[in-house]
CSV table of C-alpha atoms in Angstrom, one decimal:
chain,number,residue,atom,x,y,z
A,1,UNK,CA,103.1,84.8,126.5
A,2,UNK,CA,103.9,84.3,122.8
A,3,UNK,CA,101.9,86.2,120.3
A,4,UNK,CA,100.0,85.1,117.2
A,5,UNK,CA,102.4,83.6,114.8
A,6,UNK,CA,101.9,83.1,111.1
A,7,UNK,CA,103.9,81.0,108.6
A,8,UNK,CA,105.3,81.5,106.1
A,9,UNK,CA,105.8,85.4,106.3
A,10,UNK,CA,106.3,85.8,102.6
A,11,UNK,CA,105.2,83.6,99.7
A,12,UNK,CA,105.4,83.8,95.9
A,13,UNK,CA,103.1,81.7,93.8
A,14,UNK,CA,101.9,81.6,90.2
A,15,UNK,CA,98.4,81.7,88.9
A,16,UNK,CA,96.6,78.4,89.1
A,17,UNK,CA,98.5,77.2,92.1
A,18,UNK,CA,97.2,76.6,95.5
A,19,UNK,CA,98.6,77.9,98.8
A,20,UNK,CA,98.2,77.0,102.4
A,21,UNK,CA,98.9,79.5,105.2
A,22,UNK,CA,99.2,78.7,108.9
A,23,UNK,CA,98.3,80.5,112.1
A,24,UNK,CA,99.1,79.6,115.6
A,25,UNK,CA,96.9,81.6,118.1
A,26,UNK,CA,98.0,82.8,121.5
A,27,UNK,CA,97.8,79.9,123.9
A,28,UNK,CA,94.4,79.5,125.4
A,29,UNK,CA,92.7,81.4,122.6
A,30,UNK,CA,90.0,79.4,120.9
A,31,UNK,CA,88.8,81.8,118.2
A,32,UNK,CA,90.8,82.4,115.1
A,33,UNK,CA,89.8,84.7,112.3
A,34,UNK,CA,91.4,85.4,108.9
A,35,UNK,CA,91.5,88.7,107.0
A,36,UNK,CA,92.8,89.8,103.6
A,37,UNK,CA,94.4,93.2,103.4
A,38,UNK,CA,94.8,94.9,100.1
A,39,UNK,CA,95.5,98.6,99.3
A,40,UNK,CA,92.3,99.2,97.5
A,41,UNK,CA,89.9,97.2,99.8
A,42,UNK,CA,91.6,97.5,103.2
A,43,UNK,CA,91.0,94.7,105.7
A,44,UNK,CA,88.3,92.2,104.7
A,45,UNK,CA,87.0,89.4,106.8
A,46,UNK,CA,87.4,85.9,105.4
A,47,UNK,CA,86.2,83.6,108.1
A,48,UNK,CA,86.3,82.8,111.7
A,49,UNK,CA,86.8,79.4,113.4
A,50,UNK,CA,85.9,78.4,116.9
A,51,UNK,CA,86.3,75.1,118.5
A,52,UNK,CA,87.2,73.6,115.0
A,53,UNK,CA,84.0,74.9,113.4
A,54,UNK,CA,83.6,77.7,111.1
A,55,UNK,CA,81.4,80.2,112.8
A,56,UNK,CA,81.3,83.2,110.5
A,57,UNK,CA,82.2,83.6,106.9
A,58,UNK,CA,82.8,86.7,104.7
A,59,UNK,CA,82.0,87.3,101.1
A,60,UNK,CA,84.9,85.4,99.5
A,61,UNK,CA,84.6,82.8,96.7
A,62,UNK,CA,84.8,79.1,97.6
A,63,UNK,CA,88.4,79.1,96.5
A,64,UNK,CA,89.2,80.3,100.0
A,65,UNK,CA,88.8,77.8,102.7
A,66,UNK,CA,90.1,77.1,106.1
A,67,UNK,CA,90.1,74.7,109.0
A,68,UNK,CA,91.0,74.7,112.7
A,69,UNK,CA,92.6,71.9,114.6
A,70,UNK,CA,91.9,70.7,118.2
A,71,UNK,CA,94.9,72.7,119.4
A,72,UNK,CA,93.3,75.8,117.9
A,73,UNK,CA,95.9,76.2,115.2
A,74,UNK,CA,94.4,77.1,111.9
A,75,UNK,CA,95.2,76.8,108.3
A,76,UNK,CA,93.8,78.9,105.3
A,77,UNK,CA,93.8,77.5,101.9
A,78,UNK,CA,93.4,79.3,98.5
A,79,UNK,CA,93.1,77.2,95.4
A,80,UNK,CA,93.5,78.2,91.8
A,81,UNK,CA,95.3,81.3,92.7
A,82,UNK,CA,94.5,84.5,90.8
A,83,UNK,CA,96.6,87.7,90.4
A,84,UNK,CA,94.1,89.5,92.5
A,85,UNK,CA,94.8,87.2,95.5
A,86,UNK,CA,98.0,89.0,96.1
A,87,UNK,CA,97.6,90.5,99.5
A,88,UNK,CA,98.6,90.5,103.1
A,89,UNK,CA,96.7,87.7,104.9
A,90,UNK,CA,96.2,88.3,108.6
A,91,UNK,CA,95.2,86.0,111.3
A,92,UNK,CA,93.7,87.1,114.6
A,93,UNK,CA,92.9,85.1,117.8
A,94,UNK,CA,90.8,86.0,120.8
A,95,UNK,CA,89.8,84.3,124.1
A,96,UNK,CA,86.2,84.9,123.0
A,97,UNK,CA,84.8,84.2,126.4
A,98,UNK,CA,82.0,86.7,125.9
A,99,UNK,CA,81.1,85.5,122.4
A,100,UNK,CA,82.1,89.0,120.9
A,101,UNK,CA,85.5,89.6,119.4
A,102,UNK,CA,86.2,92.9,121.1
A,103,UNK,CA,89.8,92.2,121.5
A,104,UNK,CA,91.6,90.4,118.8
A,105,UNK,CA,95.2,89.9,118.7
A,106,UNK,CA,96.7,89.9,115.2
A,107,UNK,CA,99.7,88.1,113.8
A,108,UNK,CA,102.2,89.8,111.6
A,109,UNK,CA,100.6,88.4,108.4
A,110,UNK,CA,101.7,86.4,105.4
A,111,UNK,CA,102.4,88.4,102.3
A,112,UNK,CA,101.3,86.5,99.3
A,113,UNK,CA,102.4,87.5,95.8
A,114,UNK,CA,100.8,85.8,92.9
A,115,UNK,CA,102.6,86.1,89.5
B,1,UNK,CA,79.8,98.0,98.8
B,2,UNK,CA,81.9,99.5,101.5
B,3,UNK,CA,79.8,99.5,104.7
B,4,UNK,CA,82.5,101.1,106.7
B,5,UNK,CA,84.3,104.1,105.2
B,6,UNK,CA,87.3,106.1,105.9
B,7,UNK,CA,87.2,108.9,103.5
B,8,UNK,CA,90.5,110.4,104.3
B,9,UNK,CA,93.3,108.1,103.2
B,10,UNK,CA,95.9,110.2,104.9
B,11,UNK,CA,96.3,112.8,107.7
B,12,UNK,CA,99.3,114.9,108.6
B,13,UNK,CA,99.4,116.6,112.1
B,14,UNK,CA,102.1,118.4,114.1
B,15,UNK,CA,103.2,116.8,117.3
B,16,UNK,CA,101.3,118.1,120.3
B,17,UNK,CA,98.2,118.9,118.4
B,18,UNK,CA,95.0,117.0,118.1
B,19,UNK,CA,94.5,114.2,115.5
B,20,UNK,CA,91.0,113.5,114.5
B,21,UNK,CA,90.4,110.4,112.4
B,22,UNK,CA,86.8,109.9,111.0
B,23,UNK,CA,84.8,106.9,110.0
B,24,UNK,CA,81.4,106.6,108.5
B,25,UNK,CA,79.1,103.5,108.4
B,26,UNK,CA,76.0,102.6,106.5
B,27,UNK,CA,74.4,99.6,108.3
B,28,UNK,CA,72.4,100.5,111.5
B,29,UNK,CA,72.8,96.9,112.6
B,30,UNK,CA,76.3,97.6,113.7
B,31,UNK,CA,76.3,97.8,117.5
B,32,UNK,CA,80.0,97.7,118.4
B,33,UNK,CA,82.9,99.8,116.9
B,34,UNK,CA,86.7,99.5,117.4
B,35,UNK,CA,89.7,101.3,116.4
B,36,UNK,CA,92.9,99.5,115.4
B,37,UNK,CA,96.4,100.9,114.8
B,38,UNK,CA,98.8,99.2,112.2
B,39,UNK,CA,102.5,99.7,111.8
B,40,UNK,CA,104.2,98.4,108.7
B,41,UNK,CA,105.0,94.7,108.8
B,42,UNK,CA,102.9,94.2,111.8
B,43,UNK,CA,99.4,93.1,112.4
B,44,UNK,CA,96.8,95.6,113.6
B,45,UNK,CA,96.7,96.4,117.3
B,46,UNK,CA,93.5,97.1,119.2
B,47,UNK,CA,93.2,100.7,120.4
B,48,UNK,CA,89.8,101.4,121.8
B,49,UNK,CA,86.2,100.5,121.3
B,50,UNK,CA,82.7,101.7,122.0
B,51,UNK,CA,79.4,100.1,122.2
B,52,UNK,CA,76.4,101.6,120.4
B,53,UNK,CA,74.7,102.5,123.7
B,54,UNK,CA,77.4,104.9,124.5
B,55,UNK,CA,78.4,108.2,122.6
B,56,UNK,CA,82.0,108.5,124.1
B,57,UNK,CA,84.7,106.3,125.4
B,58,UNK,CA,88.1,107.6,126.7
B,59,UNK,CA,91.4,105.8,127.3
B,60,UNK,CA,94.3,108.0,128.0
B,61,UNK,CA,95.1,110.1,125.0
B,62,UNK,CA,92.6,108.3,122.8
B,63,UNK,CA,88.9,109.2,122.8
B,64,UNK,CA,86.3,107.7,120.4
B,65,UNK,CA,83.0,109.5,119.8
B,66,UNK,CA,79.9,107.9,118.3
B,67,UNK,CA,77.0,109.7,116.7
B,68,UNK,CA,74.5,107.1,115.9
B,69,UNK,CA,72.1,109.4,114.1
B,70,UNK,CA,74.8,110.4,111.7
B,71,UNK,CA,76.3,106.9,111.5
B,72,UNK,CA,79.7,108.4,112.2
B,73,UNK,CA,82.4,107.8,114.7
B,74,UNK,CA,85.7,109.5,115.3
B,75,UNK,CA,89.0,108.9,117.0
B,76,UNK,CA,90.7,111.8,118.8
B,77,UNK,CA,94.4,111.6,119.8
B,78,UNK,CA,95.4,114.3,122.1
B,79,UNK,CA,98.3,115.2,122.3
B,80,UNK,CA,99.6,113.6,119.1
B,81,UNK,CA,103.0,112.0,119.3
B,82,UNK,CA,105.4,110.9,116.5
B,83,UNK,CA,105.0,107.3,117.7
B,84,UNK,CA,101.3,107.6,116.8
B,85,UNK,CA,102.2,107.7,113.1
B,86,UNK,CA,100.6,104.5,111.6
B,87,UNK,CA,97.6,103.5,109.7
B,88,UNK,CA,94.4,103.5,111.7
B,89,UNK,CA,91.5,101.2,110.9
B,90,UNK,CA,88.0,101.5,112.3
B,91,UNK,CA,85.8,98.4,112.4
B,92,UNK,CA,82.3,97.5,113.2
B,93,UNK,CA,80.6,94.4,114.4
B,94,UNK,CA,77.0,93.4,113.4
B,95,UNK,CA,74.5,93.0,116.1
B,96,UNK,CA,74.7,89.4,117.5
B,97,UNK,CA,77.7,88.3,115.4
B,98,UNK,CA,81.4,88.3,115.7
B,99,UNK,CA,82.1,89.5,112.3
B,100,UNK,CA,84.4,92.5,112.0
B,101,UNK,CA,84.0,94.8,109.2
B,102,UNK,CA,86.9,97.1,108.5
B,103,UNK,CA,87.3,100.5,107.0
B,104,UNK,CA,90.0,101.1,104.4
B,105,UNK,CA,92.3,102.9,106.8
B,106,UNK,CA,93.8,106.3,107.3
B,107,UNK,CA,97.5,106.9,107.3
B,108,UNK,CA,98.4,109.2,110.2
B,109,UNK,CA,101.7,111.0,110.2
B,110,UNK,CA,102.7,113.1,113.2
B,111,UNK,CA,105.6,115.4,112.5
B,112,UNK,CA,107.8,117.2,115.0
């Protein structure tokens, strides 16, 4: 079974631009969560989607948004990029049959560099 | 405000000895805790978890201890192996939600 895939793996953007990251969950997984990893803050929760609906949201500004499609694939969008948005963005999927994300499977991440 | 804290950014342990990674939390509404391991250029991998109704959970070389009164959990790896060298994140889930709150990570290095 293929794991969680994320595209692109690396991305360089300039301030003010916008970016869209893509995540394909493990087949059959319906829950997709996004995380931002930075050296100073560690892993921070962005949001979680389940059945095309945002179910949970972290404490990030509205510039960060996402969506999920009917095939459970998810995209994350960041508008008006700032230097501080440079980070590793991780996507994780889970079966979520119990409603708790005990076992999430993470993708390799997209490393975003904002210049 | 960091609700899940890993105060040791790094830890170095000799192969065969015990590795103890610590994690503190501030919110008593967390009711489920997890440990993840992360290698460079890879996403985190789930290791072991514990519910707040337990104080210990064991899986092979990995044991997680939870002290609710102290709001503290620890991961013990015995015996440590060089392949255990990675960054370890603890994470907590709020009661009745699915939102994972991660600590900042501890880099473990196991040397021969």
